[in-house]
Amino acid sequence: MYFISMMGRSESEYKFIKKIVDEASKKINRTPLHVADNPVGLESSVLEVMSLLGSGSEVSMVGIYGIGGIGKTTVARAAYNMIADQFEGLCFLADIREKAISKHRLVQLQETLLSDILGEKDIKVGDVSRGIPIIERRLRKKKVLLILDDVDKLVQLQVLAGGYCWFGSGSKIIITTRDKKLLATHGVVKLHEVKQLNDEKAFELFSWHAFKRNKFDPSYVDILNRAVFYACGLPLALEVIGSHLFGKSLDECNSALDKYERIPHRGIHDILKVSYDGLEEDEKGIFLDIACFFNTCNMRFVKQMLHARGFHAEDGIRVLSDKSLIKIDESGCVKMHDLIQHMGREIVRQESKLKPRKRSRLWLDEDIVRVLEENKGTDKIEAIMLNVRDKKEVQWSGKAFKKMKNLKILVIIGQAIFSSIPQHLPNSLRVLEWSSYPSPSLPPDFNPKELEILNMPQSCLEFFQPLKACISFKDFSFNVNFILLISVICCYLLQRFESLISVNFEDCKFLTELHSLCEVPFLRHLSLDNCTNLIKVHDSVGFLDNLLFLSAIGCTQLEILVPCIKLESLEFLDLTECFRLKSFPEVVGKMDKIKDVYLDKTGITKLPHSIGNLVGLERLYLRQCTQLYQLPISIHILPNVEVITDYGKRGFQLFEGYHEDKEKVSSEKSPSAMVDYNEGSFIYLDLCFPYISFHNVIEVCSPNPLECHNFGFLFKLLQAGSLNWYKPGSRTSSMQFWFRKKFPKIALCFSVEAYINRASWVLDFEFTLLINGTKQFSSSCNYITCKWNPILWCDLQCKEEGVFSKHEWNEVEILCDVKYPIPCGERVMVTARNKIGSLNWSLIYVYEEGNNMEDVEFKSSMLSFPFFGVKPMSSLPGCLYYQVV
């Protein structure tokens, strides 16, 4: 029994010791992975990955992503070498994308993973489904380091590292991929993007490969700069190009770089193209369009063009971004690495290496001009973008587009000069942009039923009319068959622009009239900027249900936009520098989408009351509107509007809570009842009445300057300071007088004190009339002014005879109130009356004609003319009450 016991003990100790020896041997004999011949620029990425992995007992998964050739695998290898001795089991599964092309290959990867970590040979799992629980059961208590390199499918992660619970405490899993979305889908939240090398590191890496040292012959500095610029910080490109140029002469190096700039190096191209090959067809089309045409363009523009092409832009752009094929920068522009762009363009070039007309996309000037001049268009061409930077004449017949039956995008910008006008345009076009278009009209046989974007800036276009009279009737006899034929043609023509969503006619100097757009129901964007001879816009423009953007900046001959607008979708309207524009359209119905209206430097004299229907309005720009003096009272009911009257400064926010009262405003108004008097000139302003008593018999009327010669003289004295009397502490806004028999015809005059130093500003002046303590009316007048101390003047008179007692005296009190809208951004409180606004002085003048002066009395503190010592009382008819407030 003792022998047997000792023998069992010896076997147990033997196994234990063997296990220790095996484990020690593993660690002693572990061979580090090869990282790179010249590991340049790795430190920051490796340290970031180490930080994300952490050193605690939790299981960590870290994703390393970036474009092909950026160094993801190199970073993973370096991190592996740094921490490998901390784990019980190790496995680096390289090139999973290439190896996992079938379920059988996935099984082999599962078996390799188990064999490497457990140190056992010939492990078999049978199939993928059996392998998953085996991996989970055998590794759940082991602290392992697992690298899954170049993953491109979610299933690869699901069968090799399906969850954190598969591995023991302290395990670390590193995943490298080109697809950021794949990591997020698998629940990996710790991510590191490998960035391109900066110029210093790029120079160093290239030098090691091209010159085998970190120094170079100064005569090669231009070669070095060209190569680094071409590679754009991509380590793969720096290594491949550098190795290829090793030992070559200057001429050979320049020749090789010339070739690479035209045709990408095959080794670089193939590695980058892997990401392209993994895209769906729709995504491939989006990628090629961006590579050929839209790199560095604004995201909004790119989406618009891709939508017009028929692509699913939002989803496709997201996929390209997740796969690191594009980036969206801080300014919202689409950015594609130069070598990825070259790869995309090379894919298109490979469609026909020698015949550009057989390629789907043309972007090189020489290729496009060649196709046009040789009249060799084909139905293979889907998109053309010609941008001639130096003046060049295109000698063509105008017929080259006739054979391009699948052309979707045609963009011609720059300084190309065409020897002939286009005779044909493809009916397949969805985007037509032609700067300086040479013809006064579109080709007569052009049926743009699929056209969505029409941009014709600086063109010779003389008219744009979706329904065009292409047939002359004068030589025809009008029989029944002919009339039916014309009816059919007209019905067909009505559908010509049925898909159009954007029209741009900026700087079309020959465009004099914009005809009906009733046939363009889906139009969203209309730009007529700087059409300096445009004199008429069809009324239908005011009733486009889908219009979002309308701009007519600098249309200097335009006197009226349209009579009415009912643009329920409109968000932006700009009529800046339409100097002859006299009026704003009547707004029919509520417009709650509108945000900005620009009327700067227009000749508008009055805004309609219906502007209150712009219920969504946030900013109204009225800078240098020298003929506009007043805002309609209806604008006060707009709760969020900011009225901007000064360049470089915030606008005025209307009084907080004021719009709530103004919703109850009376419809009564006295046109031109208030006058701003200034050195003999008059500006007439409308008065509105928030309240009018049912028994009121007093009316406010416009002063007659011809009746007030002497009165005007008094204004001059007051303005000049000749009547310089001040009563300390008197800030009242109330004036009183008494009358009997008949309410006298009087003039009221108020000098308003400015409080804000601006080129122009807004004030709101109100006065209330009480007779014997009963309110007769409240009036309101807002005023846009650039004057420092404006003087406002109006007349009051009685509308009926025999209303008041002939013997009793009636007390009249006039209460004045001045408010200033609060400049946005300023902390100003408007609570107490006249806390912000106040009067310099106020004046009541009783007219001599039609009034008996004995029936009018002022309170004892009134000042008479002898007091002023200006002129004898007899030389100034009438009675004056002047109060400095």
PDB file of C-alpha atoms in Angstrom, residues 551-684:
ATOM      1  CA  SER A 551     -32.323  84.627 -53.538  1.00  0.00           C
ATOM      2  CA  ALA A 552     -32.308  87.609 -55.904  1.00  0.00           C
ATOM      3  CA  ILE A 553     -29.323  89.594 -54.590  1.00  0.00           C
ATOM      4  CA  GLY A 554     -28.288  92.514 -56.778  1.00  0.00           C
ATOM      5  CA  CYS A 555     -31.207  92.414 -59.234  1.00  0.00           C
ATOM      6  CA  THR A 556     -30.906  96.156 -59.668  1.00  0.00           C
ATOM      7  CA  GLN A 557     -33.766  96.594 -62.181  1.00  0.00           C
ATOM      8  CA  LEU A 558     -36.325  94.580 -60.250  1.00  0.00           C
ATOM      9  CA  GLU A 559     -39.078  96.759 -58.789  1.00  0.00           C
ATOM     10  CA  ILE A 560     -41.368  94.008 -57.533  1.00  0.00           C
ATOM     11  CA  LEU A 561     -40.544  90.415 -56.754  1.00  0.00           C
ATOM     12  CA  VAL A 562     -44.078  89.039 -56.928  1.00  0.00           C
ATOM     13  CA  PRO A 563     -47.358  90.552 -55.663  1.00  0.00           C
ATOM     14  CA  CYS A 564     -48.053  87.755 -53.174  1.00  0.00           C
ATOM     15  CA  ILE A 565     -46.232  84.866 -51.601  1.00  0.00           C
ATOM     16  CA  LYS A 566     -47.561  81.687 -50.085  1.00  0.00           C
ATOM     17  CA  LEU A 567     -44.377  79.706 -49.708  1.00  0.00           C
ATOM     18  CA  GLU A 568     -45.120  77.297 -46.907  1.00  0.00           C
ATOM     19  CA  SER A 569     -41.705  75.586 -47.081  1.00  0.00           C
ATOM     20  CA  LEU A 570     -39.535  78.683 -47.542  1.00  0.00           C
ATOM     21  CA  GLU A 571     -36.676  79.025 -45.045  1.00  0.00           C
ATOM     22  CA  PHE A 572     -34.503  81.740 -46.587  1.00  0.00           C
ATOM     23  CA  LEU A 573     -35.257  84.874 -48.648  1.00  0.00           C
ATOM     24  CA  ASP A 574     -32.577  87.360 -49.768  1.00  0.00           C
ATOM     25  CA  LEU A 575     -33.331  90.516 -51.781  1.00  0.00           C
ATOM     26  CA  THR A 576     -30.214  92.465 -50.779  1.00  0.00           C
ATOM     27  CA  GLU A 577     -29.184  95.338 -53.091  1.00  0.00           C
ATOM     28  CA  CYS A 578     -32.354  95.258 -55.153  1.00  0.00           C
ATOM     29  CA  PHE A 579     -32.115  99.030 -55.171  1.00  0.00           C
ATOM     30  CA  ARG A 580     -35.349  99.635 -57.107  1.00  0.00           C
ATOM     31  CA  LEU A 581     -37.441  97.237 -55.082  1.00  0.00           C
ATOM     32  CA  LYS A 582     -40.255  99.349 -53.625  1.00  0.00           C
ATOM     33  CA  SER A 583     -42.439  96.851 -51.825  1.00  0.00           C
ATOM     34  CA  PHE A 584     -42.452  93.498 -50.110  1.00  0.00           C
ATOM     35  CA  PRO A 585     -44.998  90.897 -51.283  1.00  0.00           C
ATOM     36  CA  GLU A 586     -48.231  90.417 -49.402  1.00  0.00           C
ATOM     37  CA  VAL A 587     -47.936  87.248 -47.333  1.00  0.00           C
ATOM     38  CA  VAL A 588     -50.935  84.997 -47.939  1.00  0.00           C
ATOM     39  CA  GLY A 589     -51.327  82.516 -45.113  1.00  0.00           C
ATOM     40  CA  LYS A 590     -48.955  81.473 -42.344  1.00  0.00           C
ATOM     41  CA  MET A 591     -45.320  80.727 -43.183  1.00  0.00           C
ATOM     42  CA  ASP A 592     -43.790  78.961 -40.189  1.00  0.00           C
ATOM     43  CA  LYS A 593     -40.601  77.608 -41.826  1.00  0.00           C
ATOM     44  CA  ILE A 594     -39.080  80.997 -42.706  1.00  0.00           C
ATOM     45  CA  LYS A 595     -36.016  81.904 -40.653  1.00  0.00           C
ATOM     46  CA  ASP A 596     -34.138  84.699 -42.436  1.00  0.00           C
ATOM     47  CA  VAL A 597     -35.262  87.592 -44.646  1.00  0.00           C
ATOM     48  CA  TYR A 598     -32.627  89.953 -46.073  1.00  0.00           C
ATOM     49  CA  LEU A 599     -33.843  93.327 -47.359  1.00  0.00           C
ATOM     50  CA  ASP A 600     -30.561  95.244 -46.971  1.00  0.00           C
ATOM     51  CA  LYS A 601     -29.997  98.193 -49.325  1.00  0.00           C
ATOM     52  CA  THR A 602     -33.384  97.922 -50.997  1.00  0.00           C
ATOM     53  CA  GLY A 603     -35.674 100.791 -51.950  1.00  0.00           C
ATOM     54  CA  ILE A 604     -38.568  99.397 -49.904  1.00  0.00           C
ATOM     55  CA  THR A 605     -40.672 102.177 -48.379  1.00  0.00           C
ATOM     56  CA  LYS A 606     -43.186 100.100 -46.445  1.00  0.00           C
ATOM     57  CA  LEU A 607     -43.638  96.556 -45.215  1.00  0.00           C
ATOM     58  CA  PRO A 608     -47.134  95.082 -45.486  1.00  0.00           C
ATOM     59  CA  HIS A 609     -49.230  94.345 -42.451  1.00  0.00           C
ATOM     60  CA  SER A 610     -49.330  90.725 -43.626  1.00  0.00           C
ATOM     61  CA  ILE A 611     -45.624  90.322 -42.809  1.00  0.00           C
ATOM     62  CA  GLY A 612     -46.988  89.183 -39.476  1.00  0.00           C
ATOM     63  CA  ASN A 613     -47.809  85.918 -41.251  1.00  0.00           C
ATOM     64  CA  LEU A 614     -44.091  85.092 -41.320  1.00  0.00           C
ATOM     65  CA  VAL A 615     -44.623  83.365 -37.990  1.00  0.00           C
ATOM     66  CA  GLY A 616     -41.335  81.452 -38.075  1.00  0.00           C
ATOM     67  CA  LEU A 617     -39.207  84.528 -38.780  1.00  0.00           C
ATOM     68  CA  GLU A 618     -36.096  84.797 -36.615  1.00  0.00           C
ATOM     69  CA  ARG A 619     -34.019  87.495 -38.346  1.00  0.00           C
ATOM     70  CA  LEU A 620     -35.166  90.442 -40.461  1.00  0.00           C
ATOM     71  CA  TYR A 621     -32.281  92.381 -42.046  1.00  0.00           C
ATOM     72  CA  LEU A 622     -33.041  96.040 -42.849  1.00  0.00           C
ATOM     73  CA  ARG A 623     -29.554  97.548 -43.075  1.00  0.00           C
ATOM     74  CA  GLN A 624     -29.258 100.747 -45.110  1.00  0.00           C
ATOM     75  CA  CYS A 625     -32.921 100.714 -46.079  1.00  0.00           C
ATOM     76  CA  THR A 626     -32.941 104.491 -46.363  1.00  0.00           C
ATOM     77  CA  GLN A 627     -36.585 104.748 -47.503  1.00  0.00           C
ATOM     78  CA  LEU A 628     -38.047 102.496 -44.819  1.00  0.00           C
ATOM     79  CA  TYR A 629     -38.983 104.358 -41.653  1.00  0.00           C
ATOM     80  CA  GLN A 630     -41.540 102.160 -40.015  1.00  0.00           C
ATOM     81  CA  LEU A 631     -42.315  98.561 -39.107  1.00  0.00           C
ATOM     82  CA  PRO A 632     -45.916  97.380 -39.331  1.00  0.00           C
ATOM     83  CA  ILE A 633     -47.536  96.835 -35.974  1.00  0.00           C
ATOM     84  CA  SER A 634     -48.123  93.202 -36.946  1.00  0.00           C
ATOM     85  CA  ILE A 635     -44.421  92.467 -36.624  1.00  0.00           C
ATOM     86  CA  HIS A 636     -44.818  92.790 -32.867  1.00  0.00           C
ATOM     87  CA  ILE A 637     -46.777  89.553 -32.753  1.00  0.00           C
ATOM     88  CA  LEU A 638     -43.746  87.618 -34.023  1.00  0.00           C
ATOM     89  CA  PRO A 639     -42.255  86.260 -30.798  1.00  0.00           C
ATOM     90  CA  ASN A 640     -38.710  85.470 -31.959  1.00  0.00           C
ATOM     91  CA  VAL A 641     -37.876  88.046 -34.597  1.00  0.00           C
ATOM     92  CA  GLU A 642     -34.619  89.996 -34.401  1.00  0.00           C
ATOM     93  CA  VAL A 643     -34.623  93.194 -36.467  1.00  0.00           C
ATOM     94  CA  ILE A 644     -31.107  94.028 -37.686  1.00  0.00           C
ATOM     95  CA  THR A 645     -30.579  97.622 -38.825  1.00  0.00           C
ATOM     96  CA  ASP A 646     -26.797  97.959 -38.393  1.00  0.00           C
ATOM     97  CA  TYR A 647     -23.857  96.165 -39.986  1.00  0.00           C
ATOM     98  CA  GLY A 648     -21.564  94.425 -37.541  1.00  0.00           C
ATOM     99  CA  LYS A 649     -24.035  94.597 -34.650  1.00  0.00           C
ATOM    100  CA  ARG A 650     -26.776  92.463 -33.243  1.00  0.00           C
ATOM    101  CA  GLY A 651     -30.331  93.439 -33.980  1.00  0.00           C
ATOM    102  CA  PHE A 652     -33.239  94.435 -31.782  1.00  0.00           C
ATOM    103  CA  GLN A 653     -35.415  91.928 -30.025  1.00  0.00           C
ATOM    104  CA  LEU A 654     -38.941  93.228 -29.635  1.00  0.00           C
ATOM    105  CA  PHE A 655     -40.195  93.749 -26.102  1.00  0.00           C
ATOM    106  CA  GLU A 656     -40.527  90.625 -24.023  1.00  0.00           C
ATOM    107  CA  GLY A 657     -44.182  89.818 -23.655  1.00  0.00           C
ATOM    108  CA  TYR A 658     -45.119  92.766 -25.871  1.00  0.00           C
ATOM    109  CA  HIS A 659     -46.333  90.547 -28.702  1.00  0.00           C
ATOM    110  CA  GLU A 660     -48.922  89.042 -26.427  1.00  0.00           C
ATOM    111  CA  ASP A 661     -50.616  92.429 -26.010  1.00  0.00           C
ATOM    112  CA  LYS A 662     -50.276  93.250 -29.677  1.00  0.00           C
ATOM    113  CA  GLU A 663     -52.288  90.223 -30.648  1.00  0.00           C
ATOM    114  CA  LYS A 664     -55.303  92.224 -29.434  1.00  0.00           C
ATOM    115  CA  VAL A 665     -54.431  95.321 -31.474  1.00  0.00           C
ATOM    116  CA  SER A 666     -57.337  97.218 -32.981  1.00  0.00           C
ATOM    117  CA  SER A 667     -57.527  97.199 -36.750  1.00  0.00           C
ATOM    118  CA  GLU A 668     -57.820 101.000 -36.726  1.00  0.00           C
ATOM    119  CA  LYS A 669     -54.968 102.892 -38.303  1.00  0.00           C
ATOM    120  CA  SER A 670     -54.325 106.499 -39.302  1.00  0.00           C
ATOM    121  CA  PRO A 671     -52.064 106.498 -42.352  1.00  0.00           C
ATOM    122  CA  SER A 672     -49.367 109.184 -42.354  1.00  0.00           C
ATOM    123  CA  ALA A 673     -50.787 110.751 -39.189  1.00  0.00           C
ATOM    124  CA  MET A 674     -47.415 111.208 -37.472  1.00  0.00           C
ATOM    125  CA  VAL A 675     -44.595 113.284 -38.916  1.00  0.00           C
ATOM    126  CA  ASP A 676     -40.898 113.263 -38.210  1.00  0.00           C
ATOM    127  CA  TYR A 677     -39.836 116.889 -38.640  1.00  0.00           C
ATOM    128  CA  ASN A 678     -36.242 117.614 -39.604  1.00  0.00           C
ATOM    129  CA  GLU A 679     -35.040 121.023 -40.823  1.00  0.00           C
ATOM    130  CA  GLY A 680     -38.059 121.647 -42.999  1.00  0.00           C
ATOM    131  CA  SER A 681     -38.410 118.103 -44.345  1.00  0.00           C
ATOM    132  CA  PHE A 682     -41.100 115.663 -43.269  1.00  0.00           C
ATOM    133  CA  ILE A 683     -41.294 111.892 -43.017  1.00  0.00           C
ATOM    134  CA  TYR A 684     -44.840 110.615 -42.638  1.00  0.00           C
TER     135      TYR A 684
END
